[in-house]
CSV table of C-alpha atoms and ligand atoms in Angstrom, one decimal:
chain,number,residue,atom,x,y,z
A,228,UNK,CA,109.1,92.3,171.2
A,229,UNK,CA,109.9,91.0,167.7
A,230,UNK,CA,108.0,87.8,166.9
A,231,UNK,CA,109.9,84.5,166.7
A,232,UNK,CA,109.5,84.1,162.9
A,233,UNK,CA,110.8,87.6,162.2
A,234,UNK,CA,113.7,87.0,164.4
A,235,UNK,CA,114.5,83.8,162.5
A,236,UNK,CA,114.4,85.7,159.2
A,237,UNK,CA,116.6,88.6,160.4
A,238,UNK,CA,119.0,86.1,162.0
A,239,UNK,CA,119.3,84.3,158.6
A,240,UNK,CA,119.6,87.5,156.7
A,241,UNK,CA,122.0,89.5,158.9
A,242,UNK,CA,123.8,87.6,161.6
A,243,UNK,CA,127.1,85.9,160.6
A,244,UNK,CA,127.6,83.3,163.4
A,245,UNK,CA,131.0,82.4,164.7
A,246,UNK,CA,132.5,79.0,163.8
A,247,UNK,CA,129.4,78.2,161.7
A,248,UNK,CA,129.1,76.8,158.2
A,249,UNK,CA,126.5,79.4,157.3
A,250,UNK,CA,124.7,77.7,154.4
A,251,UNK,CA,123.9,74.7,156.5
A,252,UNK,CA,123.4,76.8,159.6
A,253,UNK,CA,120.6,78.9,158.1
A,254,UNK,CA,118.5,75.8,157.5
A,255,UNK,CA,118.9,74.4,161.0
A,256,UNK,CA,116.5,76.6,162.9
A,257,UNK,CA,118.7,76.8,166.0
A,258,UNK,CA,117.0,78.0,169.2
A,259,UNK,CA,117.0,81.7,169.5
A,260,UNK,CA,117.6,82.2,173.2
A,261,UNK,CA,115.6,84.9,174.9
A,262,UNK,CA,116.0,84.2,178.6
A,263,UNK,CA,117.8,82.0,181.0
A,264,UNK,CA,116.9,80.6,184.4
A,265,UNK,CA,119.3,78.7,186.6
A,266,UNK,CA,120.9,76.1,184.3
A,267,UNK,CA,118.3,76.4,181.6
A,268,UNK,CA,118.2,78.5,178.5
A,269,UNK,CA,114.7,79.5,177.2
A,270,UNK,CA,114.1,80.3,173.5
A,271,UNK,CA,111.8,82.8,171.9
A,272,UNK,CA,109.1,80.2,171.7
A,273,UNK,CA,109.3,79.3,175.4
A,274,UNK,CA,111.1,76.0,175.0
A,275,UNK,CA,113.6,75.2,177.8
A,276,UNK,CA,117.1,73.6,177.3
A,277,UNK,CA,119.6,72.5,179.9
A,278,UNK,CA,122.8,74.5,179.2
A,279,UNK,CA,125.2,71.5,179.0
A,280,UNK,CA,128.2,73.6,177.8
A,281,UNK,CA,127.9,76.4,180.3
A,282,UNK,CA,127.4,78.9,177.4
A,283,UNK,CA,130.6,77.9,175.7
A,284,UNK,CA,132.5,77.0,178.9
A,285,UNK,CA,132.2,80.3,180.8
A,286,UNK,CA,129.1,80.1,183.0
A,287,UNK,CA,130.0,79.2,186.6
A,288,UNK,CA,127.0,79.5,189.0
A,289,UNK,CA,124.2,79.3,186.5
A,290,UNK,CA,122.2,82.1,184.9
A,291,UNK,CA,120.3,84.8,186.8
A,292,UNK,CA,122.3,84.3,190.0
A,293,UNK,CA,120.9,86.9,192.4
A,294,UNK,CA,124.2,88.0,193.9
A,295,UNK,CA,125.9,88.5,190.6
A,296,UNK,CA,122.8,90.2,189.1
A,297,UNK,CA,122.7,92.5,192.1
A,298,UNK,CA,126.4,93.4,191.9
A,299,UNK,CA,126.1,94.3,188.2
A,300,UNK,CA,123.0,96.3,188.8
A,301,UNK,CA,124.6,98.2,191.7
A,302,UNK,CA,127.6,98.9,189.5
A,303,UNK,CA,125.4,100.1,186.7
A,304,UNK,CA,123.8,102.6,189.0
A,305,UNK,CA,127.3,104.0,189.9
A,306,UNK,CA,129.0,103.8,186.5
A,307,UNK,CA,129.0,101.4,183.5
A,308,UNK,CA,132.3,102.3,182.0
A,309,UNK,CA,135.3,104.6,182.4
A,310,UNK,CA,138.7,103.9,180.9
A,311,UNK,CA,141.8,102.5,182.6
A,312,UNK,CA,143.9,104.6,180.2
A,313,UNK,CA,145.1,107.5,182.3
A,314,UNK,CA,142.5,106.8,185.0
A,315,UNK,CA,141.7,104.0,187.4
A,316,UNK,CA,138.4,102.6,188.6
A,317,UNK,CA,137.3,100.9,191.9
A,318,UNK,CA,136.1,97.5,190.7
A,319,UNK,CA,139.2,96.8,188.6
A,320,UNK,CA,141.5,97.6,191.5
A,321,UNK,CA,139.5,95.4,193.9
A,322,UNK,CA,139.4,92.6,191.4
A,323,UNK,CA,143.2,92.8,190.7
A,324,UNK,CA,143.8,92.4,194.4
A,325,UNK,CA,141.5,89.5,194.6
A,326,UNK,CA,143.0,87.7,191.6
A,327,UNK,CA,146.5,88.1,192.9
A,328,UNK,CA,145.5,86.7,196.2
A,329,UNK,CA,143.9,83.6,194.5
A,330,UNK,CA,146.5,83.0,191.7
A,331,UNK,CA,149.7,81.1,192.0
A,332,UNK,CA,152.1,83.0,194.3
A,333,UNK,CA,154.5,84.0,191.5
A,334,UNK,CA,151.9,86.4,190.0
A,335,UNK,CA,151.4,89.9,191.3
A,336,UNK,CA,150.4,92.1,188.4
A,337,UNK,CA,147.1,92.1,186.4
A,338,UNK,CA,146.7,93.4,182.9
A,339,UNK,CA,143.0,93.5,181.8
A,340,UNK,CA,141.5,92.8,178.4
A,341,UNK,CA,138.2,91.6,177.0
A,342,UNK,CA,138.6,88.0,175.8
A,343,UNK,CA,140.7,84.9,176.0
A,344,UNK,CA,142.3,85.7,172.7
A,345,UNK,CA,143.3,89.2,173.8
A,346,UNK,CA,144.6,87.8,177.1
A,347,UNK,CA,146.9,85.5,175.2
A,348,UNK,CA,147.8,88.2,172.7
A,349,UNK,CA,148.8,90.5,175.5
A,350,UNK,CA,150.9,87.7,177.1
A,351,UNK,CA,152.8,87.1,173.9
A,352,UNK,CA,153.6,90.8,173.4
A,353,UNK,CA,154.6,91.2,177.1
A,354,UNK,CA,157.0,88.2,176.9
A,355,UNK,CA,158.5,89.4,173.7
A,356,UNK,CA,159.1,93.0,175.0
A,357,UNK,CA,160.3,91.7,178.3
A,358,UNK,CA,163.4,90.1,176.8
A,359,UNK,CA,164.2,93.3,175.0
A,360,UNK,CA,164.0,95.4,178.1
A,361,UNK,CA,165.1,93.2,181.0
A,362,UNK,CA,168.4,94.1,182.8
A,363,UNK,CA,170.3,91.6,180.7
A,364,UNK,CA,168.5,92.1,177.3
A,365,UNK,CA,168.2,89.1,174.9
A,366,UNK,CA,166.7,90.6,171.8
A,367,UNK,CA,167.4,87.4,169.8
A,368,UNK,CA,164.5,85.7,171.7
A,369,UNK,CA,161.9,85.8,169.0
A,370,UNK,CA,160.2,82.4,168.8
A,371,UNK,CA,157.3,81.0,170.8
A,372,UNK,CA,157.0,77.3,171.5
A,373,UNK,CA,153.5,75.9,171.3
A,374,UNK,CA,151.8,72.5,171.2
A,375,UNK,CA,150.3,70.7,168.3
A,376,UNK,CA,146.5,71.2,168.2
A,377,UNK,CA,146.7,74.0,170.7
A,378,UNK,CA,144.0,76.6,170.8
A,379,UNK,CA,144.6,80.0,172.2
A,380,UNK,CA,141.9,82.1,170.5
A,381,UNK,CA,141.2,83.6,167.1
A,382,UNK,CA,143.2,86.9,166.8
A,383,UNK,CA,146.3,86.6,164.6
A,384,UNK,CA,148.8,86.3,167.4
A,385,UNK,CA,146.8,83.7,169.3
A,386,UNK,CA,146.2,81.8,166.0
A,387,UNK,CA,150.0,81.9,165.4
A,388,UNK,CA,150.5,79.9,168.6
A,389,UNK,CA,147.5,77.7,167.8
A,390,UNK,CA,147.7,74.5,165.9
A,391,UNK,CA,144.4,73.2,164.8
A,392,UNK,CA,144.6,72.5,161.1
A,393,UNK,CA,140.9,72.9,160.5
A,394,UNK,CA,140.7,76.3,162.2
A,395,UNK,CA,144.1,77.7,161.4
A,396,UNK,CA,145.5,76.0,158.2
A,397,UNK,CA,144.3,78.6,155.8
A,398,UNK,CA,146.0,81.5,157.6
A,399,UNK,CA,149.4,79.9,157.6
A,400,UNK,CA,151.1,82.6,155.6
A,401,UNK,CA,149.9,85.4,157.7
A,402,UNK,CA,151.1,84.0,161.0
A,403,UNK,CA,154.4,84.4,162.8
A,404,UNK,CA,156.8,81.5,163.0
A,405,UNK,CA,156.7,79.2,166.0
A,406,UNK,CA,158.4,76.0,167.3
A,407,UNK,CA,156.0,73.2,167.7
A,408,UNK,CA,156.1,70.3,170.1
A,409,UNK,CA,153.7,67.3,170.0
A,410,UNK,CA,150.7,67.3,172.3
A,411,UNK,CA,151.3,64.5,174.8
A,412,UNK,CA,148.1,62.5,174.0
A,413,UNK,CA,148.3,58.9,172.8
A,414,UNK,CA,144.9,57.9,171.4
A,415,UNK,CA,146.1,58.1,167.8
A,416,UNK,CA,149.7,57.2,168.5
A,417,UNK,CA,151.8,55.8,165.6
A,418,UNK,CA,151.3,52.1,165.3
A,419,UNK,CA,155.0,51.3,165.7
A,420,UNK,CA,155.1,52.7,169.2
A,421,UNK,CA,153.3,51.7,172.3
A,422,UNK,CA,151.2,54.3,174.1
A,423,UNK,CA,153.8,54.7,176.8
A,424,UNK,CA,156.6,54.9,174.3
A,425,UNK,CA,154.8,57.6,172.3
A,426,UNK,CA,154.2,59.7,175.5
A,427,UNK,CA,157.8,59.3,176.5
A,428,UNK,CA,158.8,60.5,173.0
A,429,UNK,CA,156.5,63.5,173.4
A,430,UNK,CA,158.3,64.4,176.7
A,431,UNK,CA,161.7,63.9,175.1
A,432,UNK,CA,160.7,65.9,172.0
A,433,UNK,CA,159.7,68.9,174.2
A,434,UNK,CA,163.1,68.7,175.9
A,435,UNK,CA,165.0,68.4,172.7
A,436,UNK,CA,163.2,71.3,171.0
A,437,UNK,CA,163.5,73.6,174.0
A,438,UNK,CA,167.2,72.7,174.6
A,439,UNK,CA,168.1,73.1,171.0
A,440,UNK,CA,166.6,76.5,170.5
A,441,UNK,CA,166.9,77.7,174.1
A,442,UNK,CA,168.4,81.1,173.5
A,443,UNK,CA,165.9,82.0,170.7
A,444,UNK,CA,162.8,81.1,172.6
A,445,UNK,CA,160.7,84.1,173.9
A,446,UNK,CA,158.1,82.0,175.7
A,447,UNK,CA,156.4,78.6,175.9
A,448,UNK,CA,152.6,78.8,175.6
A,449,UNK,CA,150.4,76.0,176.8
A,450,UNK,CA,147.0,75.1,178.1
A,451,UNK,CA,147.8,73.4,181.5
A,452,UNK,CA,146.5,69.8,182.0
A,453,UNK,CA,143.8,69.9,179.3
A,454,UNK,CA,143.8,71.0,175.7
A,455,UNK,CA,140.1,72.0,175.5
A,456,UNK,CA,139.3,72.9,171.9
A,457,UNK,CA,141.5,70.1,170.6
A,458,UNK,CA,138.8,67.8,171.9
A,459,UNK,CA,139.4,67.7,175.7
A,460,UNK,CA,142.8,66.2,175.4
A,461,UNK,CA,144.0,65.4,178.9
A,462,UNK,CA,147.8,65.5,179.4
A,463,UNK,CA,149.6,62.8,181.4
A,464,UNK,CA,150.6,63.8,184.9
A,465,UNK,CA,153.9,65.5,185.1
A,466,UNK,CA,153.9,67.1,181.6
A,467,UNK,CA,153.1,70.6,182.9
A,468,UNK,CA,155.8,70.3,185.5
A,469,UNK,CA,158.2,69.0,182.8
A,470,UNK,CA,157.7,72.1,180.7
A,471,UNK,CA,158.0,74.3,183.8
A,472,UNK,CA,161.4,72.7,184.6
A,473,UNK,CA,162.7,73.0,181.1
A,474,UNK,CA,161.6,76.7,180.8
A,475,UNK,CA,163.0,77.6,184.2
A,476,UNK,CA,166.4,76.0,183.3
A,477,UNK,CA,166.7,78.3,180.2
A,478,UNK,CA,165.1,81.5,181.6
A,479,UNK,CA,162.1,81.1,179.3
A,480,UNK,CA,158.8,82.5,180.5
A,481,UNK,CA,156.0,79.9,180.8
A,482,UNK,CA,152.7,81.3,179.6
A,483,UNK,CA,149.8,79.3,181.1
A,484,UNK,CA,146.6,79.8,179.1
A,485,UNK,CA,144.0,79.0,181.8
A,486,UNK,CA,141.2,80.6,179.8
A,487,UNK,CA,139.3,77.2,179.7
A,488,UNK,CA,140.8,75.3,182.7
A,489,UNK,CA,140.8,78.2,185.2
A,490,UNK,CA,138.2,78.8,187.9
A,491,UNK,CA,137.7,75.2,189.1
A,492,UNK,CA,137.1,73.3,185.8
A,493,UNK,CA,139.9,70.8,186.5
A,494,UNK,CA,139.1,70.5,190.2
A,495,UNK,CA,141.4,73.2,191.6
A,496,UNK,CA,141.0,77.0,191.3
A,497,UNK,CA,143.8,77.0,188.7
A,498,UNK,CA,145.1,74.0,186.8
A,499,UNK,CA,148.7,74.9,187.5
A,500,UNK,CA,148.2,74.2,191.2
A,501,UNK,CA,147.9,70.5,190.5
A,502,UNK,CA,151.5,70.3,189.6
A,503,UNK,CA,152.8,73.0,191.9
A,504,UNK,CA,153.7,75.1,188.9
A,505,UNK,CA,154.2,78.8,189.1
A,506,UNK,CA,153.9,80.3,185.6
A,507,UNK,CA,155.4,83.7,184.6
A,508,UNK,CA,152.3,84.7,182.8
A,509,UNK,CA,148.7,83.5,183.3
A,510,UNK,CA,145.8,84.1,181.0
A,511,UNK,CA,142.2,84.0,182.3
A,512,UNK,CA,138.9,84.9,180.7
A,513,UNK,CA,135.8,82.6,180.2
A,514,UNK,CA,134.8,81.9,183.8
A,515,UNK,CA,136.4,85.1,185.3
A,516,UNK,CA,133.1,87.1,185.3
A,517,UNK,CA,131.1,84.0,186.1
A,518,UNK,CA,130.3,83.9,182.4
A,519,UNK,CA,128.4,87.2,182.7
A,520,UNK,CA,130.4,89.7,180.8
A,521,UNK,CA,133.4,89.8,178.5
A,522,UNK,CA,136.4,90.2,180.7
A,523,UNK,CA,139.9,88.8,180.7
A,524,UNK,CA,143.2,89.2,182.5
A,525,UNK,CA,146.8,88.5,181.9
A,526,UNK,CA,148.7,88.1,185.2
A,527,UNK,CA,152.4,88.6,185.4
A,528,UNK,CA,155.3,88.3,187.8
A,529,UNK,CA,157.2,91.2,189.3
A,530,UNK,CA,160.3,90.1,187.3
A,531,UNK,CA,158.4,90.6,184.0
A,532,UNK,CA,156.6,93.8,185.1
A,533,UNK,CA,159.8,95.4,186.3
A,534,UNK,CA,161.3,95.3,182.8
A,535,UNK,CA,158.6,97.8,181.8
A,536,UNK,CA,159.7,100.3,184.4
A,537,UNK,CA,161.8,103.4,183.7
A,538,UNK,CA,161.6,107.0,182.7
A,539,UNK,CA,158.5,107.6,180.5
A,540,UNK,CA,160.8,109.1,177.9
A,541,UNK,CA,162.7,105.7,177.6
A,542,UNK,CA,159.6,104.2,176.0
A,543,UNK,CA,159.6,101.0,178.0
A,544,UNK,CA,155.9,101.2,178.4
A,545,UNK,CA,153.6,98.4,177.3
A,546,UNK,CA,151.9,100.2,174.5
A,547,UNK,CA,148.8,98.0,174.4
A,548,UNK,CA,145.2,98.3,175.6
A,549,UNK,CA,141.6,98.2,174.6
A,550,UNK,CA,138.8,100.7,174.9
A,551,UNK,CA,137.0,98.5,177.4
A,552,UNK,CA,140.0,97.3,179.3
A,553,UNK,CA,139.1,96.9,183.0
A,554,UNK,CA,135.4,97.5,182.4
A,555,UNK,CA,133.7,98.2,185.8
A,556,UNK,CA,130.6,96.0,185.1
A,557,UNK,CA,132.7,93.0,184.1
A,558,UNK,CA,135.0,93.5,187.2
A,559,UNK,CA,131.9,93.9,189.5
A,560,UNK,CA,130.5,90.6,188.1
A,561,UNK,CA,133.9,88.9,188.6
A,562,UNK,CA,134.2,90.1,192.2
A,563,UNK,CA,130.7,88.7,192.9
A,564,UNK,CA,131.6,85.5,191.0
A,565,UNK,CA,134.7,84.9,193.1
A,566,UNK,CA,133.0,85.7,196.3
A,567,UNK,CA,130.2,83.2,195.6
A,568,UNK,CA,132.8,80.7,194.5
A,569,UNK,CA,134.1,80.8,198.1
A,570,UNK,CA,130.8,81.1,199.9
A,571,UNK,CA,129.2,78.2,198.1
A,572,UNK,CA,132.3,76.0,198.6
A,573,UNK,CA,132.2,75.4,194.9
A,574,UNK,CA,135.4,73.3,194.7
A,575,UNK,CA,133.5,70.7,196.8
A,576,UNK,CA,130.6,70.8,194.4
A,577,UNK,CA,133.0,70.4,191.5
A,578,UNK,CA,134.6,67.4,193.2
A,579,UNK,CA,131.2,65.8,193.6
A,580,UNK,CA,130.2,66.6,190.0
A,581,UNK,CA,133.5,65.2,188.8
A,582,UNK,CA,132.8,61.8,190.5
A,583,UNK,CA,129.2,61.8,189.3
A,584,UNK,CA,130.2,62.4,185.6
A,585,UNK,CA,132.8,59.7,185.9
A,586,UNK,CA,130.4,57.1,187.3
A,587,UNK,CA,127.5,58.0,185.0
A,588,UNK,CA,129.8,57.9,181.9
A,589,UNK,CA,131.2,54.6,182.9
A,590,UNK,CA,128.5,52.8,180.7
A,591,UNK,CA,130.3,54.2,177.6
A,592,UNK,CA,133.4,52.2,178.4
A,593,UNK,CA,132.3,49.3,176.1
A,594,UNK,CA,130.2,51.3,173.6
A,595,UNK,CA,131.0,50.2,170.0
A,596,UNK,CA,131.2,53.7,168.7
A,597,UNK,CA,133.0,55.5,171.5
A,598,UNK,CA,136.8,55.5,171.1
A,599,UNK,CA,137.5,57.1,174.4
A,600,UNK,CA,135.8,59.2,177.1
A,601,UNK,CA,138.3,61.8,178.3
A,602,UNK,CA,137.6,63.6,181.5
A,603,UNK,CA,139.5,66.0,183.8
A,604,UNK,CA,137.4,67.5,186.5
A,605,UNK,CA,134.1,68.6,184.9
A,606,UNK,CA,135.5,68.8,181.4
A,607,UNK,CA,134.4,65.8,179.3
A,608,UNK,CA,135.1,64.8,175.7
A,609,UNK,CA,133.4,61.7,174.2
A,610,UNK,CA,135.1,60.7,171.0
A,611,UNK,CA,132.9,58.9,168.5
A,612,UNK,CA,134.2,56.6,165.8
A,613,UNK,CA,132.7,54.4,163.1
A,614,UNK,CA,134.8,51.4,164.2
A,615,UNK,CA,136.1,51.2,167.7
A,616,UNK,CA,139.0,48.7,167.4
A,617,UNK,CA,140.3,50.4,164.3
A,618,UNK,CA,139.5,53.9,165.5
A,619,UNK,CA,138.1,54.6,162.0
A,620,UNK,CA,136.4,58.0,162.1
A,621,UNK,CA,132.9,58.5,160.7
A,622,UNK,CA,132.9,60.0,157.2
A,623,UNK,CA,133.0,63.8,157.6
A,624,UNK,CA,129.9,64.3,155.5
A,625,UNK,CA,127.8,62.6,158.2
A,626,UNK,CA,128.7,65.4,160.7
A,627,UNK,CA,128.1,62.8,163.4
A,628,UNK,CA,129.1,65.1,166.2
A,629,UNK,CA,126.6,67.6,164.9
A,630,UNK,CA,123.9,65.0,164.6
A,631,UNK,CA,124.3,64.1,168.2
A,632,UNK,CA,123.8,67.7,169.3
A,633,UNK,CA,120.7,68.0,167.2
A,634,UNK,CA,119.3,64.8,168.8
A,635,UNK,CA,120.2,66.2,172.3
A,636,UNK,CA,118.5,69.5,171.5
A,637,UNK,CA,115.3,67.7,170.5
A,638,UNK,CA,115.5,66.2,174.0
A,639,UNK,CA,115.9,69.6,175.6
A,640,UNK,CA,119.7,69.7,176.2
A,641,UNK,CA,122.4,71.9,174.6
A,642,UNK,CA,125.7,70.3,173.9
A,643,UNK,CA,128.3,71.2,171.3
A,644,UNK,CA,130.7,69.0,169.4
A,645,UNK,CA,134.3,69.5,168.4
A,646,UNK,CA,134.3,67.5,165.2
A,647,UNK,CA,133.1,64.0,166.4
A,648,UNK,CA,134.0,64.7,170.0
A,649,UNK,CA,130.9,65.4,172.1
A,650,UNK,CA,131.9,67.9,174.8
A,651,UNK,CA,130.1,68.1,178.1
A,652,UNK,CA,131.1,71.2,180.1
A,653,UNK,CA,128.5,71.7,182.8
A,654,UNK,CA,128.7,74.8,184.9
A,655,UNK,CA,130.7,74.1,188.0
A,656,UNK,CA,127.7,74.8,190.2
A,657,UNK,CA,125.3,72.5,188.4
A,658,UNK,CA,123.3,70.3,190.8
A,659,UNK,CA,123.9,66.6,190.6
A,660,UNK,CA,120.4,65.7,189.3
A,661,UNK,CA,121.0,67.9,186.3
A,662,UNK,CA,124.4,66.3,185.7
A,663,UNK,CA,122.6,63.0,185.5
A,664,UNK,CA,120.1,64.4,183.0
A,665,UNK,CA,122.9,65.9,180.9
A,666,UNK,CA,124.7,62.5,180.7
A,667,UNK,CA,121.5,60.4,180.2
A,668,UNK,CA,120.3,62.6,177.3
A,669,UNK,CA,123.8,62.7,175.7
A,670,UNK,CA,124.0,58.9,175.7
A,671,UNK,CA,120.5,58.7,174.3
A,672,UNK,CA,121.4,61.3,171.6
A,673,UNK,CA,124.6,59.4,170.7
A,674,UNK,CA,122.6,56.2,170.2
A,675,UNK,CA,119.8,57.9,168.3
A,676,UNK,CA,122.1,59.7,165.9
A,677,UNK,CA,124.2,56.6,165.2
A,678,UNK,CA,121.2,54.4,164.6
A,679,UNK,CA,119.6,57.0,162.3
A,680,UNK,CA,122.8,57.0,160.2
A,681,UNK,CA,123.0,53.3,160.1
A,682,UNK,CA,119.3,53.1,159.1
A,683,UNK,CA,119.8,55.6,156.2
A,684,UNK,CA,122.9,53.7,155.1
A,685,UNK,CA,120.9,50.4,155.0
A,686,UNK,CA,118.1,52.1,153.1
A,687,UNK,CA,120.7,53.6,150.6
A,688,UNK,CA,122.4,50.2,150.1
B,18,PLP,C1,138.2,79.9,174.5
B,18,PLP,C2,139.7,79.9,174.6
B,18,PLP,C3,140.5,81.0,174.3
B,18,PLP,C4,139.8,82.2,173.6
B,18,PLP,O1,139.0,82.9,174.4
B,18,PLP,P1,137.9,83.9,173.7
B,18,PLP,O2,137.3,84.6,174.9
B,18,PLP,O3,137.0,83.1,172.9
B,18,PLP,O4,138.7,84.8,172.8
B,18,PLP,C5,141.8,81.0,174.5
B,18,PLP,N1,142.4,79.9,175.1
B,18,PLP,C6,141.7,78.8,175.4
B,18,PLP,C7,142.4,77.7,176.1
B,18,PLP,C8,140.3,78.8,175.2
B,18,PLP,O5,139.6,77.7,175.6
């Protein structure tokens, strides 16, 4: 085994980390994770950390779960990979059946890929092609509607329907055109409107944009209930249903990106269930394999799928697929994940963890540097500000969100910020005692990081 210092050097010399400002990153000596055990990650030097972000929002039952481990090992002994192009394979068939049984009743077909980004990318292309091939073709439908500050992944199509200025701004000229509607979140609403008036305007604006461009719209893409990467922005009740009603009225496919919110995170298996919404396309990834292996799926209705049927020579095929589409190991992990989900009555655990997070985070309600604690199910965002009444952000150079994660790490807990929003994303199966530890350490880390900044400012003055 390579010794920790050599690993550190090689990491700095050769690994380009995602979403990382590399010049700062290389000085930070981040933990190099070597093993995992339950809800802990263990680094090359043997230090343990509680995994407070479920390995970037995908881990479901913890690490080293015997039943998932066994399922993957058994599958390895049979076959690790064979293609879905021109062939089929057992686990991908069984998983498709399972997913269709679980998903909203509108969905009956499963198209596999490898990541959330590719699941969204496939959905966009399917919707676009559908309008050109359906029985009453509408080839003029060429625009997607998406929300401000949306995040749907990092490939060019999913960035096109994304809207986070920091991540996406620089690529503006290489992206396709979209129609944007405002995310219905009111924390930073314009001063001339009340919170309620601003939200009402957001509902109206969605309606106006969709009505005005109704025959040009190929699809409406959204993250149901919660915009995760925007900073855990929780939508007001009824917004998802509102978009479903508007899209239905105009024959526009609704693409639900449940990559983050799917598999129990918001309290139900799928977020769409909470507003009785039946999407036309549904994207899942992150939690699908229990967070074990890269696997994603785009689910579709019969109505959409049928537009791709016909004589092979007609070319109505969906000409899209990846080498590892429907990978048997990923599908075996996913089947074990979903079985365990049911056996362990995980939705009940999630309901308990939701309540626990809520009560434990209550102490932040009056915190002078917390603008808002947002929570839906077991997804939490704590937005830090320099001045609470004015909602003045901390200066960017302070990297306050980052400082909090460093302070938490020193206390043995991994969290990750989105700007100055501290995100808590415990695995759904995390026991309540560990939820308590996650929250306690996070609050301590927030206070430590802020007092360190204040101290250095006093010293500098
Ligand atoms: C993470 C995420 C994606 C992208 O998934 P990857 O597997 O990282 O490509 C897409 N949509 C949402 C809502 C996400 O949270």
